[in-house]
Tab-separated table of C-alpha atoms in Angstrom:
chain	number	residue	atom	x	y	z
A	1	MET	CA	0.715	12.018	1.395
A	2	THR	CA	-2.723	10.635	0.317
A	3	VAL	CA	-4.829	7.539	1.474
A	4	ILE	CA	-3.782	5.726	-1.600
A	5	GLU	CA	-0.513	6.653	-1.447
A	6	ARG	CA	0.529	5.834	1.238
A	7	PHE	CA	-1.600	2.117	1.147
A	8	LEU	CA	0.364	1.604	-1.907
A	9	LYS	CA	4.048	2.184	-0.451
A	10	TYR	CA	3.115	-0.403	2.349
A	11	VAL	CA	2.374	-2.608	0.026
A	12	SER	CA	5.940	-2.687	-1.055
A	13	PHE	CA	6.966	-3.857	2.480
A	14	ASP	CA	7.218	-8.007	2.349
A	15	THR	CA	5.611	-9.015	6.075
A	16	GLN	CA	4.610	-12.659	5.368
A	17	SER	CA	4.439	-14.403	8.936
A	18	ASP	CA	5.493	-17.769	9.952
A	19	GLU	CA	3.530	-19.825	12.568
A	20	ASN	CA	6.756	-22.405	12.859
A	21	THR	CA	9.161	-19.404	14.359
A	22	GLY	CA	8.072	-19.209	17.514
A	23	VAL	CA	9.235	-15.816	18.165
A	24	THR	CA	7.045	-12.537	18.087
A	25	PRO	CA	6.849	-11.330	15.473
A	26	SER	CA	7.318	-14.362	14.127
A	27	THR	CA	9.271	-12.683	10.871
A	28	SER	CA	11.706	-10.239	11.233
A	29	LYS	CA	10.790	-8.061	8.177
A	30	GLN	CA	7.189	-7.101	10.060
A	31	MET	CA	9.874	-5.442	12.076
A	32	VAL	CA	11.319	-3.555	9.185
A	33	PHE	CA	7.873	-2.083	8.238
A	34	ALA	CA	7.160	-0.972	11.692
A	35	GLN	CA	10.520	0.727	12.118
A	36	TYR	CA	9.266	2.671	8.593
A	37	LEU	CA	5.747	2.964	10.722
A	38	GLN	CA	7.604	4.391	13.571
A	39	SER	CA	9.163	7.328	11.658
A	40	GLU	CA	5.831	8.185	9.436
A	41	LEU	CA	4.408	8.814	12.481
A	42	GLU	CA	7.488	10.567	13.987
A	43	ASP	CA	6.975	12.456	10.933
A	44	LEU	CA	3.388	13.450	11.248
A	45	GLY	CA	4.123	14.850	15.210
A	46	LEU	CA	2.241	11.828	16.642
A	47	GLU	CA	3.016	11.621	20.355
A	48	ASP	CA	3.866	9.181	22.817
A	49	ILE	CA	5.195	6.849	20.227
A	50	SER	CA	6.496	3.430	21.119
A	51	LEU	CA	7.513	0.450	19.247
A	52	ASP	CA	8.694	-2.642	21.841
A	53	GLU	CA	11.237	-5.782	21.112
A	54	ASN	CA	8.043	-8.076	19.461
A	55	GLY	CA	6.973	-5.619	17.007
A	56	TYR	CA	4.041	-3.903	18.359
A	57	LEU	CA	3.890	0.088	17.516
A	58	PHE	CA	1.635	2.147	19.601
A	59	ALA	CA	1.318	6.248	19.015
A	60	THR	CA	-1.038	8.767	20.362
A	61	LEU	CA	-2.776	12.131	18.965
A	62	PRO	CA	-3.595	13.882	21.309
A	63	ALA	CA	-7.282	15.622	22.446
A	64	ASN	CA	-8.121	18.906	21.400
A	65	VAL	CA	-10.431	19.585	23.614
A	66	ASP	CA	-10.202	20.389	27.370
A	67	ARG	CA	-13.335	18.344	29.040
A	68	GLU	CA	-13.076	14.018	29.416
A	69	ILE	CA	-13.623	12.161	26.813
A	70	PRO	CA	-13.679	8.575	26.820
A	71	THR	CA	-9.881	7.567	24.745
A	72	ILE	CA	-10.505	5.251	22.493
A	73	GLY	CA	-7.931	3.546	20.121
A	74	PHE	CA	-7.545	2.041	16.202
A	75	ILE	CA	-6.122	-0.749	15.611
A	76	ALA	CA	-4.047	-2.811	12.045
A	77	HIS	CA	-2.137	-5.795	11.705
A	78	MET	CA	1.558	-5.230	9.527
A	79	ASP	CA	1.474	-9.217	8.631
A	80	THR	CA	-0.094	-10.367	5.948
A	81	SER	CA	-1.110	-14.072	5.384
A	82	PRO	CA	1.209	-16.750	4.529
A	83	ASP	CA	-1.162	-18.607	2.167
A	84	MET	CA	0.448	-16.559	-0.238
A	85	SER	CA	3.540	-14.073	-0.852
A	86	GLY	CA	3.760	-10.593	-0.225
A	87	LYS	CA	7.362	-10.167	-1.770
A	88	ASP	CA	7.459	-8.155	-4.633
A	89	VAL	CA	3.899	-6.992	-4.621
A	90	ASN	CA	3.547	-4.954	-8.097
A	91	PRO	CA	0.051	-3.258	-7.778
A	92	ARG	CA	-2.268	-1.367	-10.344
A	93	ILE	CA	-4.732	0.728	-10.636
A	94	VAL	CA	-7.784	0.004	-13.137
A	95	ALA	CA	-9.954	2.693	-13.479
A	96	ASP	CA	-13.102	3.472	-13.769
A	97	TYR	CA	-13.842	-0.594	-14.127
A	98	ARG	CA	-17.027	-1.391	-16.273
A	99	GLY	CA	-17.499	-4.875	-15.357
A	100	GLN	CA	-14.981	-6.374	-17.654
A	101	ASP	CA	-12.569	-9.626	-16.633
A	102	ILE	CA	-9.092	-8.053	-15.559
A	103	PRO	CA	-6.182	-9.156	-16.942
A	104	LEU	CA	-3.903	-9.761	-14.142
A	105	CYS	CA	-0.769	-11.641	-15.356
A	106	GLU	CA	-1.903	-11.950	-19.576
A	107	GLU	CA	0.715	-14.626	-20.471
A	108	GLU	CA	-0.451	-17.008	-17.999
A	109	GLY	CA	-3.875	-16.677	-18.012
A	110	ILE	CA	-4.331	-15.255	-14.614
A	111	ILE	CA	-8.010	-13.411	-15.457
A	112	LEU	CA	-9.636	-11.287	-12.341
A	113	SER	CA	-13.372	-12.228	-13.779
A	114	PRO	CA	-16.379	-11.311	-12.383
A	115	LYS	CA	-17.677	-15.050	-13.250
A	116	GLN	CA	-15.252	-16.101	-10.472
A	117	PHE	CA	-15.868	-13.110	-8.335
A	118	PRO	CA	-19.196	-11.633	-8.773
A	119	GLU	CA	-18.302	-8.868	-6.548
A	120	LEU	CA	-16.978	-7.471	-8.539
A	121	LEU	CA	-19.941	-6.230	-10.167
A	122	ASP	CA	-20.395	-4.409	-6.806
A	123	HIS	CA	-17.974	-1.703	-7.349
A	124	ILE	CA	-18.377	-0.830	-11.586
A	125	GLY	CA	-17.467	2.875	-11.973
A	126	GLU	CA	-14.127	2.254	-9.348
A	127	ASP	CA	-11.489	2.253	-9.435
A	128	LEU	CA	-9.640	-0.805	-7.975
A	129	ILE	CA	-5.990	-1.736	-7.323
A	130	VAL	CA	-5.091	-5.166	-8.106
A	131	THR	CA	-2.125	-7.744	-8.369
A	132	ASP	CA	-0.271	-8.695	-10.934
A	133	GLY	CA	-1.894	-12.624	-10.665
A	134	HIS	CA	1.669	-13.662	-9.004
A	135	THR	CA	1.260	-12.443	-4.904
A	136	LEU	CA	-1.081	-11.460	-2.474
A	137	LEU	CA	-2.231	-7.828	-2.134
A	138	GLY	CA	-1.673	-6.885	0.673
A	139	ALA	CA	-4.923	-4.906	1.903
A	140	ASP	CA	-5.202	-6.931	4.871
A	141	ASP	CA	-4.383	-5.488	6.361
A	142	LYS	CA	-1.974	-2.486	4.931
A	143	ALA	CA	-4.914	-0.889	4.036
A	144	GLY	CA	-6.147	-0.747	7.347
A	145	ILE	CA	-3.364	0.920	8.719
A	146	ALA	CA	-3.286	3.495	5.540
A	147	GLU	CA	-6.868	4.643	6.823
A	148	ILE	CA	-5.872	4.990	10.347
A	149	VAL	CA	-2.713	6.875	9.579
A	150	GLY	CA	-4.517	8.910	6.552
A	151	ALA	CA	-6.821	9.725	9.296
A	152	MET	CA	-4.661	10.860	11.862
A	153	ALA	CA	-2.996	13.321	9.549
A	154	TYR	CA	-6.311	14.675	8.341
A	155	LEU	CA	-6.984	15.378	12.600
A	156	LYS	CA	-3.912	16.626	12.651
A	157	ALA	CA	-4.587	19.003	9.725
A	158	HIS	CA	-8.040	19.741	10.396
A	159	PRO	CA	-8.406	21.033	14.034
A	160	GLU	CA	-11.735	22.405	13.829
A	161	ILE	CA	-12.986	18.919	14.314
A	162	LYS	CA	-12.764	18.586	17.890
A	163	HIS	CA	-11.964	15.037	19.410
A	164	GLY	CA	-10.669	13.197	22.463
A	165	LYS	CA	-7.270	11.646	22.454
A	166	ILE	CA	-6.617	8.830	20.205
A	167	ARG	CA	-4.271	5.941	20.310
A	168	ILE	CA	-3.186	3.558	17.422
A	169	GLY	CA	-1.942	0.397	17.370
A	170	PHE	CA	0.096	-1.839	14.655
A	171	ASN	CA	0.760	-5.095	15.971
A	172	PRO	CA	2.146	-8.531	14.033
A	173	ASP	CA	1.525	-11.920	13.250
A	174	GLU	CA	-2.597	-11.341	13.081
A	175	GLU	CA	-1.968	-13.861	10.668
A	176	ILE	CA	-1.327	-16.532	12.574
A	177	GLY	CA	-4.058	-15.957	15.300
A	178	LEU	CA	-0.632	-14.381	17.757
A	179	GLY	CA	-1.798	-10.505	17.258
A	180	ALA	CA	-3.330	-9.852	20.612
A	181	HIS	CA	-1.562	-12.683	22.458
A	182	GLN	CA	1.635	-10.087	23.378
A	183	PHE	CA	-0.753	-6.986	22.756
A	184	ASP	CA	-0.092	-4.451	25.899
A	185	VAL	CA	-4.082	-3.192	27.104
A	186	GLU	CA	-2.957	-1.364	29.821
A	187	LYS	CA	-0.085	0.412	28.104
A	188	PHE	CA	-2.598	1.402	25.327
A	189	GLY	CA	-4.587	2.702	27.643
A	190	CYS	CA	-8.428	3.091	25.507
A	191	LYS	CA	-11.772	2.440	26.842
A	192	TRP	CA	-12.963	0.797	23.491
A	193	ALA	CA	-11.322	0.583	20.102
A	194	TYR	CA	-11.859	-0.289	16.385
A	195	THR	CA	-9.783	-2.506	14.259
A	196	MET	CA	-9.626	-1.918	10.726
A	197	ASP	CA	-9.907	-5.590	9.560
A	198	GLY	CA	-12.763	-5.914	7.559
A	199	GLY	CA	-14.035	-6.748	4.231
A	200	GLU	CA	-16.352	-5.243	1.888
A	201	VAL	CA	-17.385	-1.523	2.526
A	202	GLY	CA	-20.097	-0.752	5.058
A	203	GLU	CA	-18.642	-3.668	7.497
A	204	LEU	CA	-19.654	-3.821	10.964
A	205	GLU	CA	-19.074	-6.701	13.350
A	206	PHE	CA	-19.099	-7.828	16.748
A	207	GLU	CA	-19.376	-11.539	16.329
A	208	ASN	CA	-17.016	-14.336	15.036
A	209	PHE	CA	-15.620	-17.599	14.969
A	210	ASN	CA	-15.167	-19.066	18.165
A	211	ALA	CA	-11.229	-21.028	16.897
A	212	ALA	CA	-8.935	-23.570	17.856
A	213	ALA	CA	-6.413	-25.436	15.600
A	214	ALA	CA	-5.861	-29.150	15.754
A	215	LYS	CA	-3.055	-31.575	14.891
A	216	VAL	CA	-3.440	-34.993	14.079
A	217	HIS	CA	-0.707	-36.955	14.656
A	218	VAL	CA	-1.333	-40.549	12.868
A	219	LYS	CA	1.240	-43.763	14.246
A	220	GLY	CA	1.821	-46.897	11.089
A	221	LEU	CA	3.569	-49.406	11.037
A	222	ASN	CA	5.968	-50.323	7.769
A	223	VAL	CA	7.347	-53.793	6.677
A	224	HIS	CA	8.222	-54.687	3.338
A	225	PRO	CA	5.140	-55.099	1.472
A	226	GLY	CA	5.459	-58.179	-0.176
A	227	TYR	CA	4.744	-59.870	3.161
A	228	ALA	CA	2.637	-56.774	4.706
A	229	LYS	CA	-0.757	-58.641	4.914
A	230	GLY	CA	-1.797	-58.509	8.664
A	231	LYS	CA	0.648	-56.286	9.597
A	232	MET	CA	1.198	-53.076	7.939
A	233	VAL	CA	-0.257	-49.828	9.569
A	234	ASN	CA	-0.562	-46.976	6.623
A	235	SER	CA	-0.347	-43.924	8.453
A	236	MET	CA	-1.645	-42.077	5.314
A	237	LEU	CA	-4.465	-44.610	5.193
A	238	VAL	CA	-5.776	-44.242	8.788
A	239	ALA	CA	-5.469	-40.686	8.398
A	240	ASN	CA	-7.738	-40.588	5.597
A	241	ALA	CA	-10.463	-42.595	7.156
A	242	PHE	CA	-9.896	-40.297	10.004
A	243	ILE	CA	-10.664	-37.254	7.692
A	244	ALA	CA	-13.675	-39.241	6.190
A	245	MET	CA	-15.462	-39.852	9.795
A	246	LEU	CA	-16.156	-36.059	10.126
A	247	PRO	CA	-18.862	-34.746	8.494
A	248	GLU	CA	-18.555	-33.681	4.354
A	249	ASN	CA	-20.675	-31.360	4.539
A	250	GLU	CA	-19.112	-29.075	7.273
A	251	THR	CA	-16.469	-27.763	5.619
A	252	PRO	CA	-15.790	-23.435	4.242
A	253	ALA	CA	-16.988	-24.736	0.742
A	254	THR	CA	-20.064	-26.153	2.279
A	255	THR	CA	-21.408	-23.636	4.746
A	256	GLU	CA	-22.160	-20.110	4.916
A	257	GLY	CA	-23.472	-17.394	8.297
A	258	TYR	CA	-23.160	-18.978	11.351
A	259	GLU	CA	-22.127	-22.396	10.353
A	260	GLY	CA	-19.268	-23.804	11.307
A	261	PHE	CA	-16.988	-26.041	9.717
A	262	PHE	CA	-13.618	-28.292	9.850
A	263	HIS	CA	-11.229	-27.414	7.562
A	264	LEU	CA	-8.273	-29.635	6.578
A	265	ILE	CA	-5.523	-26.896	6.013
A	266	GLY	CA	-2.794	-29.090	5.515
A	267	MET	CA	-1.371	-32.997	5.799
A	268	ALA	CA	1.914	-34.646	5.434
A	269	GLY	CA	3.156	-38.124	6.065
A	270	GLU	CA	4.720	-41.530	4.884
A	271	VAL	CA	4.146	-45.340	5.975
A	272	GLU	CA	5.103	-44.589	9.695
A	273	ASN	CA	3.898	-41.526	10.027
A	274	THR	CA	1.425	-38.492	8.777
A	275	THR	CA	0.011	-35.104	9.982
A	276	LEU	CA	-3.039	-34.119	9.846
A	277	SER	CA	-3.337	-30.064	10.694
A	278	PHE	CA	-7.090	-28.719	11.242
A	279	ILE	CA	-8.554	-25.491	12.094
A	280	ILE	CA	-12.339	-25.528	14.085
A	281	ARG	CA	-15.012	-23.010	13.644
A	282	ASP	CA	-18.536	-22.036	15.117
A	283	HIS	CA	-20.042	-18.698	16.155
A	284	ASP	CA	-22.131	-21.347	19.070
A	285	ARG	CA	-19.688	-21.817	21.786
A	286	ALA	CA	-21.506	-25.231	22.777
A	287	LYS	CA	-21.356	-26.608	19.220
A	288	PHE	CA	-17.932	-25.784	18.866
A	289	GLU	CA	-17.187	-27.128	22.146
A	290	ALA	CA	-18.728	-30.267	20.285
A	291	ARG	CA	-16.371	-29.996	16.905
A	292	LYS	CA	-13.653	-30.030	19.005
A	293	ALA	CA	-14.737	-32.931	21.636
A	294	LEU	CA	-15.848	-34.842	18.086
A	295	MET	CA	-12.134	-34.608	16.602
A	296	GLU	CA	-10.953	-37.169	19.928
A	297	VAL	CA	-14.137	-39.192	18.834
A	298	CYS	CA	-13.012	-39.892	15.894
A	299	ALA	CA	-8.824	-40.188	16.926
A	300	GLY	CA	-10.749	-43.259	19.677
A	301	LYS	CA	-12.489	-45.389	17.345
A	302	LEU	CA	-9.370	-45.618	15.143
A	303	ASN	CA	-7.628	-46.751	18.226
A	304	GLU	CA	-10.081	-49.554	18.511
A	305	LYS	CA	-9.511	-50.549	15.666
A	306	TYR	CA	-5.409	-50.201	15.285
A	307	GLY	CA	-4.318	-49.824	18.786
A	308	ALA	CA	-3.871	-46.914	21.156
A	309	GLY	CA	-1.273	-44.391	20.730
A	310	THR	CA	-1.813	-44.976	16.522
A	311	VAL	CA	-4.095	-41.813	16.741
A	312	THR	CA	-3.508	-38.366	18.629
A	313	VAL	CA	-5.074	-35.287	18.349
A	314	GLU	CA	-3.792	-31.972	20.132
A	315	VAL	CA	-6.432	-29.028	20.211
A	316	LYS	CA	-5.528	-25.782	20.919
A	317	ASP	CA	-8.104	-22.511	21.189
A	318	GLN	CA	-7.128	-20.032	19.268
A	319	TYR	CA	-9.885	-16.979	19.797
A	320	TYR	CA	-13.983	-16.651	21.477
A	321	ASN	CA	-17.023	-15.307	19.788
A	322	MET	CA	-16.229	-11.737	21.223
A	323	ARG	CA	-20.024	-10.788	21.102
A	324	GLN	CA	-20.308	-11.603	24.952
A	325	GLN	CA	-17.367	-9.204	25.482
A	326	VAL	CA	-19.240	-6.234	23.099
A	327	GLU	CA	-22.652	-6.854	23.782
A	328	PRO	CA	-23.177	-4.956	26.793
A	329	LEU	CA	-21.097	-2.007	25.770
A	330	MET	CA	-23.506	-1.390	22.582
A	331	HIS	CA	-23.162	2.096	22.365
A	332	ILE	CA	-20.117	1.558	20.438
A	333	ILE	CA	-21.555	-0.144	18.091
A	334	ASP	CA	-23.497	2.658	17.788
A	335	ILE	CA	-21.033	5.367	17.231
A	336	ALA	CA	-19.465	3.424	14.283
A	337	PHE	CA	-23.208	2.431	12.885
A	338	ALA	CA	-23.527	6.849	12.523
A	339	ALA	CA	-19.801	7.495	11.300
A	340	MET	CA	-20.559	5.377	8.997
A	341	GLN	CA	-23.856	7.092	7.528
A	342	GLU	CA	-22.585	10.130	8.193
A	343	ALA	CA	-19.453	9.456	6.010
A	344	GLY	CA	-21.662	7.790	3.284
A	345	VAL	CA	-21.620	4.608	3.880
A	346	GLU	CA	-24.247	1.961	4.673
A	347	PRO	CA	-23.838	-0.430	7.749
A	348	LYS	CA	-23.782	-3.798	7.225
A	349	VAL	CA	-24.008	-5.486	10.026
A	350	LYS	CA	-22.950	-8.905	10.165
A	351	ALA	CA	-21.083	-12.084	11.723
A	352	ILE	CA	-17.442	-12.271	10.804
A	353	ARG	CA	-16.491	-15.910	8.793
A	354	GLY	CA	-12.854	-15.449	10.507
A	355	GLY	CA	-11.615	-13.682	13.130
A	356	THR	CA	-9.551	-10.420	13.964
A	357	ASP	CA	-7.296	-9.456	16.736
A	358	GLY	CA	-10.342	-7.449	18.151
A	359	ALA	CA	-11.834	-11.076	19.533
A	360	GLN	CA	-8.495	-11.699	21.799
A	361	LEU	CA	-8.693	-8.036	22.626
A	362	SER	CA	-12.341	-7.773	24.217
A	363	PHE	CA	-11.501	-11.747	26.164
A	364	LYS	CA	-8.330	-9.133	27.836
A	365	GLY	CA	-10.637	-6.511	28.846
A	366	LEU	CA	-10.668	-3.795	25.424
A	367	PRO	CA	-14.066	-4.119	23.875
A	368	CYS	CA	-12.894	-4.200	20.119
A	369	PRO	CA	-15.306	-4.119	17.767
A	370	ASN	CA	-14.321	-4.725	13.533
A	371	ILE	CA	-14.590	-2.225	11.261
A	372	PHE	CA	-14.461	-2.315	7.188
A	373	ALA	CA	-11.406	-1.758	5.112
A	374	GLY	CA	-12.540	-2.391	2.036
A	375	GLY	CA	-10.249	-5.194	0.671
A	376	LEU	CA	-11.984	-8.012	-1.514
A	377	ASN	CA	-10.312	-11.757	-1.810
A	378	PHE	CA	-7.446	-11.791	0.431
A	379	HIS	CA	-4.670	-14.223	1.086
A	380	GLY	CA	-4.533	-15.080	-2.473
A	381	ARG	CA	-3.585	-13.633	-6.029
A	382	TYR	CA	-6.847	-12.125	-7.002
A	383	GLU	CA	-7.334	-9.695	-4.107
A	384	PHE	CA	-8.549	-6.560	-4.798
A	385	VAL	CA	-9.376	-3.647	-3.008
A	386	PRO	CA	-11.682	0.010	-4.474
A	387	ILE	CA	-9.771	2.964	-3.992
A	388	GLN	CA	-12.999	4.443	-2.777
A	389	SER	CA	-14.112	1.977	-0.389
A	390	ILE	CA	-10.457	2.716	1.232
A	391	GLU	CA	-11.172	6.049	1.671
A	392	LYS	CA	-14.540	5.834	3.253
A	393	ALA	CA	-12.727	3.900	5.743
A	394	MET	CA	-10.461	6.584	6.839
A	395	LYS	CA	-13.650	9.080	6.668
A	396	VAL	CA	-15.154	7.074	9.049
A	397	VAL	CA	-12.463	6.760	11.523
A	398	VAL	CA	-12.312	10.232	11.099
A	399	LYS	CA	-16.023	10.793	11.938
A	400	ILE	CA	-15.883	7.972	14.636
A	401	ALA	CA	-13.557	10.574	16.316
A	402	GLU	CA	-15.486	13.568	15.939
A	403	LEU	CA	-18.633	11.142	16.787
A	404	THR	CA	-16.868	9.907	20.090
A	405	ALA	CA	-16.248	13.721	21.223
A	406	LYS	CA	-19.664	15.031	20.356
A	407	ARG	CA	-21.334	12.701	22.603
A	408	TYR	CA	-19.252	13.096	25.715
C-alpha cells in the first residue's frame, strides 16, 4: 500500500473530537480508527504495539544495528477539528494542477480558487487532493499518520537503511487541546520525538503560541420591557461591551508572525445570561500573561458599572511555547533540518501560529519539535494537500531515522 493509498483510507474514518464530552477519547469514533491502525501496525510486523483505554496507540520499529543509538519517536493525532464535519469525506485528486479555479461542488458554487488561496500557485504541476466542498479533508493530521506508517513500512522493506529503535505514537483529541494530557511519556520511552503535524512543505517548528481558553459569563436582569427603565440589564449588551473593550486590531484576522491575539470563538445568550468563549494566544510569555490579566480588568470595569458578579471570567491555560524546552537541544533540530535537505526539501524554520501536541509533550519531558505534514487550509472545506508533499514528508521521516543512526 502506498502512502497516498493509506491517506485516502484514513480520511474515510470520521474522527472529529468534541470538547464537551469530558471523556478520553472525546468521541468513540476515534477509538474505531485507532483499532484499525492497530491492526495495520500488526500486519506491518511492528512490535510492542499497545492501545490503551484512552485511545493512545504506541508501537516500535526495532533497531537494525547493534550499537547504542538514542530511541526517537514520531507522533501524529487521529482526531479532526470540531470546526467542520469529517464524516463521509469524499476526496478527489486534481492531477497536474495548472493554477486554475477548482470546483469542489459546482452545483453549490463552492470553488477553491487561487484568488482567495494564492498558496495554490506554489503547487503548480503537482497533484492535489481536495474535498467535495462539504467536509474538511482530514490532512490535519491523517497525512501525518500516513507519512509515519509509510516510513515504517519503507524502513521495514529496506533493511540496508540503518536505524536505531523508533517509537511511533498516535493520540486522540489534539484539536481540543487534550492530545498530550494522558500521553504516557515514560512508556513511550524516547530521548526526543517529532510531531508530523505542520502545514506547508518544509516547515520545521520549535516555537509555538502560549495558549489559554477563556469563558466569560455575563449575568443580566430581565423585566418587562415596558417597565424596564433603570432596572433591566441585558447580558447580551454587556457582553458586547466586554468585546469592545479588547484591542480591535489584536484578532486572528489582523495579526501575523509573532503577534498575539484574542479570538472570540463562540457566543450564546439571552437577556439574563450570555457566555462568550475566547482563545488567547501569544508567543511571548509576558505578553500572554498580560492578555489574561486584561480579561480580568475588563470584567472588573463592567462590574463597577453594573454590579459585582455581573461579569466573571474563567481562564484555563492550554499549553506553552516549547522553545524553552527545545532550544537547549538544538541537535534535534539540526537532524531534521539536514534530513529535509537530503530529501530534497528546503527547510523553513518558523514559529507556529498555533500549537501541537509537541508543545505539551516538551513540557512533560519529551522534546518534540514539529515537522510539516503537507496540508493547507486546515479545518474547513477548502483544505487540500499535494500528493508530492505527503511523499516528501514520508522521506523526511526515513532520513531522520537514518541520520540519527549515522550521528551516534
